[in-house]
Amino acid sequence: MKTIFITITRGMVARNILRAGVLDLLAQNKELEIVILIPKIKGKNIPDYFFKEFARENVKIELVENKKMGKIERGFNYFISKLIFTKSTRLYMRFHIKEERRIGQLGYFLYCLIYWPLSKLKFLKKIIRFFDYSFFPGIIYAPYFEKYQPDLLFSTCIMSQLDIAFLKQAKKRGVKTISMPRSWDNLDKFFFRVEPDLFLTQNERMKKTAQKVQAINENKVKVVGFPQFDLYADNFAIIPKADYCQRKNFDQNLPILFLGSEGAWSKGDDKIFESIIMAREKGNLPQCNILIRPHYSECDKHSYRELFKDYKNVYIDEDYRKSDFFNDRWDPSKNDMKDFASSLFYCSLMITFASTLALDAVCFDKPVIGVRYGVKFINGQDRTDLMYETCHYEWVLETKAVSLVDDGEKLIAKINQYLQNPQYKARERKELKEKLCYKVDGKSSERITETILSII
């Protein structure tokens, strides 16, 4: 009997790993014992539904204390975090969504002076990881290793405090480690304090970034794809259109516009969405259904429901399961995942900001409009364009698959263009899908599982 630890720190990760297929595939092997490790983040116990859904004969769920870093480790972490000094990190330093976290010109100059050259030294990152492991070995989680004697740790969010501590304790004990980032936009933002035995990425660009920016050895990086995209290859996961439209009070004979919020990163997007609704009401857009999806991190803070309650064929898509247990405040069920996939399948086009929704949309060859105005203001100037200048989103824009619009008139014109000619930019969407979505073949979970089984 072999024992595998799997860390789950967010609802997003529970969706990607536990519900998308990895857990089911591993649990089929009765020679494996799987222990799911979940931090007690908000003083809450694990919900009953979580046990009912995932616990089984060879799957245990362990709630572990979410230990805070001490002052010395926090200071150490702060200084080494800037070893990833990319265009993305520089943008966050200067134009963070929280004004109090922005730094002035002098501070920015000093950071550049110190960290720009240091960030280029791969050997320094290796040395820092050695000292990190030596001085902060994650000893607080040693009892779990004593209790279960794991053969492998699968860390599903390499930047989380829990994952870092478990990875270091696993390394200390000679336990094999596999890790991956929780999302495709994390590699150019944060310094990974531990180099696992094997690092999984969702696409080839991430693999190159892991090697170049994070100084992870090439032979330790493997591309597996997005496990949450596996559902997109399953035709049986799509809800029949009549049922889907009935649930949302849509007219199934009309096109569907998917309006995707970026939450705190697109404050004021309700005005953008309202302008689209008003264009429809005035006849500047054809009659259509409008689906507004709030960002999961702000599912209880938005004003869409009150603003748009009197409009016909407008649906606020907030029915996914909320969570007061995970930090990201949601824990989507399998039915929620199917509903989201169906929204992508039936929509005529995606209208969003610098969002991962662009990748979701091109998996179904849906046109994407990127709104580049009206939601981010700095010193009285509209700087929404900054959202699109991060390293990872430049990968998207390189393909020209996303049509960027800089004012309301262009937005309405572009919507009409796509409704009349949905094949516009189909070649570019195919390129984006191939370059950043990897293989949308329903087998990413299989590739992850096979990788785990190959080294345990």
XYZ file of C-alpha atoms in Angstrom:
456
model
C 0.000 0.000 0.000
C 1.386 3.375 -1.086
C 0.236 6.642 0.497
C -0.225 9.919 -1.365
C -0.738 13.326 0.220
C -2.771 15.832 -1.832
C -2.968 19.443 -0.658
C -6.177 21.380 -1.328
C -6.131 25.023 -0.250
C -8.800 26.640 -2.435
C -12.158 25.875 -4.003
C -10.555 26.439 -7.404
C -8.044 23.676 -6.688
C -10.766 21.341 -5.404
C -12.497 21.844 -8.752
C -9.349 21.295 -10.820
C -7.994 18.239 -8.990
C -10.745 16.568 -6.994
C -13.734 17.107 -9.274
C -12.131 17.218 -12.719
C -10.956 13.608 -12.513
C -7.551 13.192 -10.839
C -8.931 11.953 -7.518
C -11.303 9.455 -9.156
C -8.519 8.034 -11.309
C -6.151 7.648 -8.363
C -8.825 6.182 -6.096
C -9.501 3.400 -8.607
C -6.156 1.935 -7.580
C -6.921 0.069 -4.352
C -3.202 -0.256 -3.653
C -3.149 3.471 -2.929
C -4.178 5.351 0.177
C -4.945 9.003 -0.546
C -4.942 11.646 2.168
C -6.445 15.015 1.234
C -4.907 17.779 3.351
C -7.025 20.895 3.865
C -5.971 23.886 5.992
C -8.325 25.223 8.623
C -8.259 28.756 7.269
C -11.261 30.522 8.765
C -11.788 28.441 11.872
C -14.399 26.426 9.992
C -14.747 22.668 9.895
C -14.895 20.811 6.600
C -18.489 20.849 5.272
C -20.405 17.562 5.414
C -20.954 17.579 1.653
C -17.180 17.502 1.148
C -16.874 14.222 3.058
C -19.875 12.729 1.264
C -18.430 13.630 -2.111
C -14.797 12.634 -1.639
C -14.249 10.351 1.363
C -14.187 6.651 0.507
C -12.467 3.454 1.554
C -9.009 4.514 0.402
C -9.492 8.305 0.578
C -9.167 10.162 3.860
C -9.693 13.875 4.476
C -7.497 15.544 7.076
C -8.118 19.061 8.401
C -4.761 20.572 9.328
C -3.981 23.709 11.266
C -3.079 26.661 9.086
C 0.074 27.769 10.860
C 1.151 31.362 10.328
C 4.727 32.240 9.454
C 6.804 33.743 12.253
C 8.181 37.276 11.989
C 11.616 36.164 10.810
C 10.204 33.898 8.110
C 7.739 36.588 7.002
C 10.595 39.043 6.609
C 12.677 36.477 4.739
C 9.752 35.689 2.446
C 9.163 39.379 1.733
C 12.726 39.984 0.591
C 13.081 36.861 -1.536
C 9.674 37.313 -3.186
C 11.145 40.095 -5.347
C 13.577 37.632 -6.937
C 10.829 37.261 -9.523
C 11.193 40.712 -11.037
C 9.172 40.638 -14.233
C 6.980 43.116 -16.042
C 4.041 41.659 -14.117
C 5.599 42.176 -10.691
C 6.676 45.693 -11.616
C 3.135 46.558 -12.679
C 1.727 45.219 -9.410
C 4.244 47.249 -7.418
C 3.354 50.507 -9.172
C -0.351 50.009 -9.859
C -1.692 47.475 -7.346
C -5.495 47.373 -7.002
C -5.000 48.268 -3.330
C -3.638 51.794 -3.267
C -1.845 51.293 0.046
C 0.292 48.556 -1.524
C 1.596 50.726 -4.357
C 5.108 52.090 -4.062
C 6.352 55.522 -5.103
C 8.925 56.368 -7.737
C 11.867 56.387 -5.321
C 10.940 53.014 -3.845
C 10.410 51.615 -7.325
C 13.821 52.894 -8.422
C 15.508 51.237 -5.425
C 13.709 47.940 -6.039
C 14.820 48.012 -9.675
C 18.374 48.821 -8.669
C 18.570 45.854 -6.294
C 16.281 43.173 -7.680
C 16.618 43.617 -11.439
C 20.180 42.191 -11.492
C 19.508 39.681 -8.695
C 16.458 38.267 -10.502
C 18.703 37.222 -13.411
C 20.890 34.964 -11.249
C 19.518 31.427 -11.397
C 22.180 30.078 -9.068
C 21.095 32.638 -6.441
C 17.557 31.254 -6.509
C 18.968 27.760 -5.918
C 21.036 29.029 -2.984
C 18.067 30.896 -1.488
C 15.962 27.728 -1.652
C 18.711 25.802 0.155
C 18.840 28.333 2.990
C 15.042 28.537 3.084
C 14.790 24.768 3.484
C 17.597 24.707 6.063
C 16.194 27.424 8.332
C 12.438 26.936 7.823
C 11.974 23.169 7.243
C 8.202 22.998 7.838
C 8.636 21.045 11.058
C 5.150 22.029 12.267
C 3.631 19.475 9.884
C 5.969 16.632 10.851
C 3.217 14.814 12.842
C 1.240 14.169 9.647
C 4.265 12.505 8.074
C 4.733 10.412 11.213
C 1.073 9.403 11.199
C 0.693 8.420 7.534
C 4.264 7.749 6.322
C 3.502 9.072 2.806
C 5.367 7.897 -0.285
C 4.532 10.984 -2.346
C 3.262 14.524 -1.841
C 1.175 16.088 -4.606
C 1.240 19.831 -3.936
C -1.496 21.511 -5.970
C -0.659 25.156 -5.237
C 3.097 25.647 -4.980
C 2.820 29.206 -3.622
C 0.508 28.489 -0.683
C 1.972 28.585 2.802
C 0.659 25.091 3.528
C 2.152 23.636 0.351
C 5.526 25.259 0.972
C 5.763 23.827 4.489
C 4.652 20.336 3.412
C 7.041 20.357 0.443
C 9.983 21.216 2.675
C 9.077 18.586 5.251
C 8.670 16.013 2.470
C 12.105 16.910 1.121
C 13.614 16.551 4.593
C 12.184 13.030 4.864
C 13.042 11.873 1.354
C 9.386 11.780 0.271
C 8.918 12.306 -3.479
C 7.213 15.544 -4.479
C 5.130 16.734 -7.415
C 3.769 20.255 -7.545
C 1.947 22.610 -9.877
C 0.678 26.210 -9.845
C -2.986 26.727 -9.078
C -3.361 28.873 -12.193
C -1.561 29.747 -15.425
C -0.897 33.349 -14.336
C 1.221 32.611 -11.226
C 4.666 31.780 -12.583
C 5.767 35.325 -13.327
C 4.498 36.835 -10.055
C 5.834 34.863 -7.091
C 9.129 33.190 -6.248
C 8.632 29.470 -5.651
C 10.426 28.749 -2.395
C 10.731 25.017 -3.076
C 11.795 23.143 -6.203
C 9.834 19.869 -6.309
C 11.053 16.618 -7.831
C 8.595 17.206 -10.665
C 6.772 20.392 -11.622
C 3.622 20.228 -13.765
C 2.521 23.099 -15.981
C -0.617 23.705 -17.992
C 1.081 24.746 -21.248
C 4.439 25.062 -23.003
C 4.831 28.787 -22.322
C 4.535 28.073 -18.615
C 7.175 25.371 -18.923
C 9.617 27.849 -20.441
C 8.774 30.412 -17.749
C 9.342 27.845 -15.003
C 12.823 27.226 -16.381
C 13.767 30.815 -17.164
C 12.100 32.779 -14.363
C 11.798 30.242 -11.539
C 15.103 28.439 -12.270
C 13.489 24.995 -12.189
C 15.551 22.400 -14.042
C 14.200 21.536 -17.485
C 14.119 17.793 -16.783
C 11.839 18.442 -13.817
C 9.088 20.215 -15.774
C 6.276 18.414 -17.566
C 3.285 19.835 -19.458
C -0.068 18.204 -18.642
C -2.746 20.729 -19.665
C -5.667 22.191 -17.721
C -7.579 19.442 -15.879
C -10.633 21.699 -15.535
C -10.798 21.825 -19.343
C -11.339 18.053 -19.533
C -15.064 18.626 -19.136
C -15.082 20.708 -22.314
C -14.283 17.605 -24.358
C -17.258 15.717 -22.887
C -20.385 16.309 -24.984
C -22.490 14.579 -22.344
C -21.583 17.325 -19.858
C -23.502 19.930 -21.867
C -27.028 20.602 -20.618
C -29.728 20.402 -23.350
C -30.329 23.908 -24.667
C -34.038 23.987 -23.842
C -33.306 23.074 -20.216
C -30.398 25.498 -20.023
C -32.430 28.429 -21.353
C -35.411 27.587 -19.169
C -33.239 27.741 -16.035
C -32.049 31.216 -16.977
C -35.305 32.548 -18.454
C -33.641 32.915 -21.838
C -35.249 32.832 -25.256
C -33.496 29.868 -26.870
C -33.959 31.395 -30.323
C -31.820 34.434 -29.467
C -28.012 34.682 -29.265
C -26.367 34.783 -25.829
C -23.784 37.386 -24.818
C -21.530 36.174 -21.975
C -20.339 39.144 -19.876
C -17.569 38.050 -17.510
C -16.462 40.193 -14.574
C -12.955 40.275 -13.113
C -14.222 41.312 -9.677
C -11.846 43.608 -7.785
C -9.708 43.931 -10.927
C -12.599 45.406 -12.952
C -14.365 47.670 -10.462
C -17.130 49.573 -12.194
C -17.702 46.950 -14.869
C -21.433 47.219 -14.087
C -21.397 50.443 -16.129
C -19.854 48.588 -19.079
C -22.463 45.846 -18.783
C -25.257 48.410 -18.452
C -24.113 50.122 -21.647
C -24.489 46.812 -23.496
C -27.981 46.259 -22.099
C -29.007 49.816 -23.013
C -27.631 49.374 -26.529
C -29.891 46.346 -26.865
C -32.871 48.256 -25.464
C -32.317 51.136 -27.910
C -31.967 48.818 -30.887
C -28.246 49.411 -31.392
C -27.759 45.695 -30.771
C -30.103 42.944 -31.961
C -32.358 41.274 -29.427
C -30.274 38.838 -27.412
C -29.936 37.077 -24.082
C -27.346 38.525 -21.706
C -25.538 36.385 -19.139
C -23.611 38.344 -16.499
C -21.200 36.227 -14.464
C -19.820 37.874 -11.299
C -16.268 36.979 -10.331
C -16.343 34.223 -7.722
C -14.211 36.274 -5.312
C -16.916 38.950 -5.174
C -20.003 36.761 -5.402
C -21.732 38.577 -2.514
C -20.463 42.113 -3.201
C -21.692 42.939 -6.686
C -24.667 45.161 -7.533
C -25.733 43.493 -10.781
C -28.850 41.881 -9.330
C -30.379 45.162 -8.191
C -29.236 47.134 -11.238
C -30.520 44.773 -13.901
C -33.517 43.068 -12.275
C -36.092 44.809 -14.495
C -34.572 43.829 -17.830
C -35.873 40.898 -19.822
C -33.522 38.079 -20.841
C -30.765 39.243 -18.495
C -29.491 36.619 -16.065
C -27.027 37.082 -13.200
C -25.079 33.825 -13.146
C -24.337 33.554 -9.423
C -25.813 30.139 -8.664
C -22.488 28.365 -8.166
C -21.836 27.072 -4.666
C -20.395 29.697 -2.335
C -17.945 28.779 0.421
C -17.066 30.274 3.795
C -14.470 27.536 4.148
C -12.021 28.267 1.324
C -10.229 31.598 0.958
C -11.411 32.103 -2.612
C -15.008 31.932 -1.349
C -16.384 29.321 -3.714
C -16.424 25.547 -4.072
C -18.143 24.749 -7.371
C -19.953 21.431 -7.593
C -19.813 19.149 -10.629
C -23.218 20.488 -11.663
C -21.846 24.034 -11.400
C -18.980 23.000 -13.661
C -21.403 21.549 -16.219
C -23.531 24.685 -16.122
C -20.459 26.848 -16.769
C -19.374 24.620 -19.660
C -22.894 24.879 -21.094
C -22.778 28.683 -20.858
C -19.572 28.643 -22.885
C -21.014 26.165 -25.378
C -24.216 28.130 -26.029
C -22.918 31.706 -25.880
C -22.361 33.604 -29.111
C -19.410 35.585 -27.790
C -17.459 36.384 -24.633
C -17.077 39.978 -23.425
C -14.630 40.309 -20.558
C -11.432 41.984 -19.369
C -7.889 40.568 -19.014
C -9.388 37.290 -17.866
C -8.782 33.549 -18.044
C -12.303 33.445 -19.480
C -10.636 34.137 -22.833
C -9.010 30.692 -22.662
C -12.278 29.047 -21.618
C -14.052 30.687 -24.552
C -11.572 29.665 -27.251
C -11.854 26.048 -26.118
C -15.306 26.293 -27.747
C -14.150 28.593 -30.573
C -16.163 31.497 -29.168
C -15.214 35.057 -30.155
C -13.676 37.150 -27.365
C -13.854 40.901 -26.835
C -11.483 42.428 -24.285
C -12.759 45.671 -22.748
C -9.824 48.034 -22.310
C -11.504 51.062 -20.763
C -13.615 52.253 -17.862
C -12.665 50.031 -14.910
C -9.240 51.068 -13.613
C -8.495 54.696 -12.811
C -5.216 55.992 -11.359
C -4.843 59.669 -10.464
C -7.930 60.439 -12.501
C -6.662 58.680 -15.629
C -8.230 55.610 -17.185
C -5.477 52.970 -17.033
C -7.553 49.879 -17.756
C -4.938 49.121 -20.416
C -2.488 48.112 -17.661
C -4.510 44.933 -17.062
C -3.394 43.691 -20.459
C 0.329 44.358 -20.005
C 1.211 41.500 -17.655
C 3.555 38.836 -19.010
C 0.987 36.057 -19.104
C -1.651 38.156 -20.839
C 0.818 39.309 -23.430
C 0.913 35.632 -24.438
C -2.811 35.935 -25.197
C -2.496 39.191 -27.105
C 0.373 37.868 -29.233
C -2.115 35.624 -31.029
C -4.482 38.559 -31.767
C -7.393 36.268 -30.883
C -8.927 38.820 -28.492
C -10.458 41.950 -30.015
C -9.587 44.891 -27.747
C -11.972 47.858 -27.550
C -11.159 51.245 -26.017
C -14.557 52.956 -25.878
C -18.279 52.209 -25.819
C -18.872 52.911 -29.493
C -16.188 50.440 -30.545
C -17.552 47.865 -28.100
C -21.040 47.929 -29.614
C -19.625 47.902 -33.142
C -17.452 44.884 -32.353
C -20.364 42.981 -30.784
C -22.429 43.556 -33.926
C -19.519 42.474 -36.113
C -19.147 39.159 -34.285
C -22.896 38.478 -34.243
C -22.944 38.966 -38.007
C -19.700 37.071 -38.654
C -18.762 34.685 -35.810
C -15.942 33.203 -37.930
C -13.990 36.449 -37.718
C -10.627 35.653 -36.049
C -11.342 31.898 -36.003
C -7.751 31.193 -37.099
C -6.379 33.361 -34.291
C -8.611 31.624 -31.740
C -7.320 28.269 -32.912
C -3.761 29.514 -32.438
C -4.529 30.743 -28.908
C -6.128 27.424 -28.038
C -3.150 25.457 -29.339
C -0.529 27.658 -27.670
C -2.039 28.254 -24.235
C -4.806 25.689 -23.668
C -2.530 22.784 -24.646
C -4.562 19.680 -25.522
C -8.264 20.130 -24.838
C -8.706 16.396 -25.277
C -10.304 15.391 -21.979
C -7.094 13.703 -20.827
C -5.263 16.264 -18.672
C -6.377 14.493 -15.492
C -5.091 11.234 -16.963
C -1.712 12.802 -17.695
C -1.462 14.088 -14.119
C -2.458 10.697 -12.713
C -0.019 8.810 -14.936
C 2.766 11.144 -13.848
C 1.998 10.537 -10.180
C 1.901 6.771 -10.630
C 5.126 6.797 -12.632
C 7.276 8.092 -9.769
C 5.577 6.786 -6.633
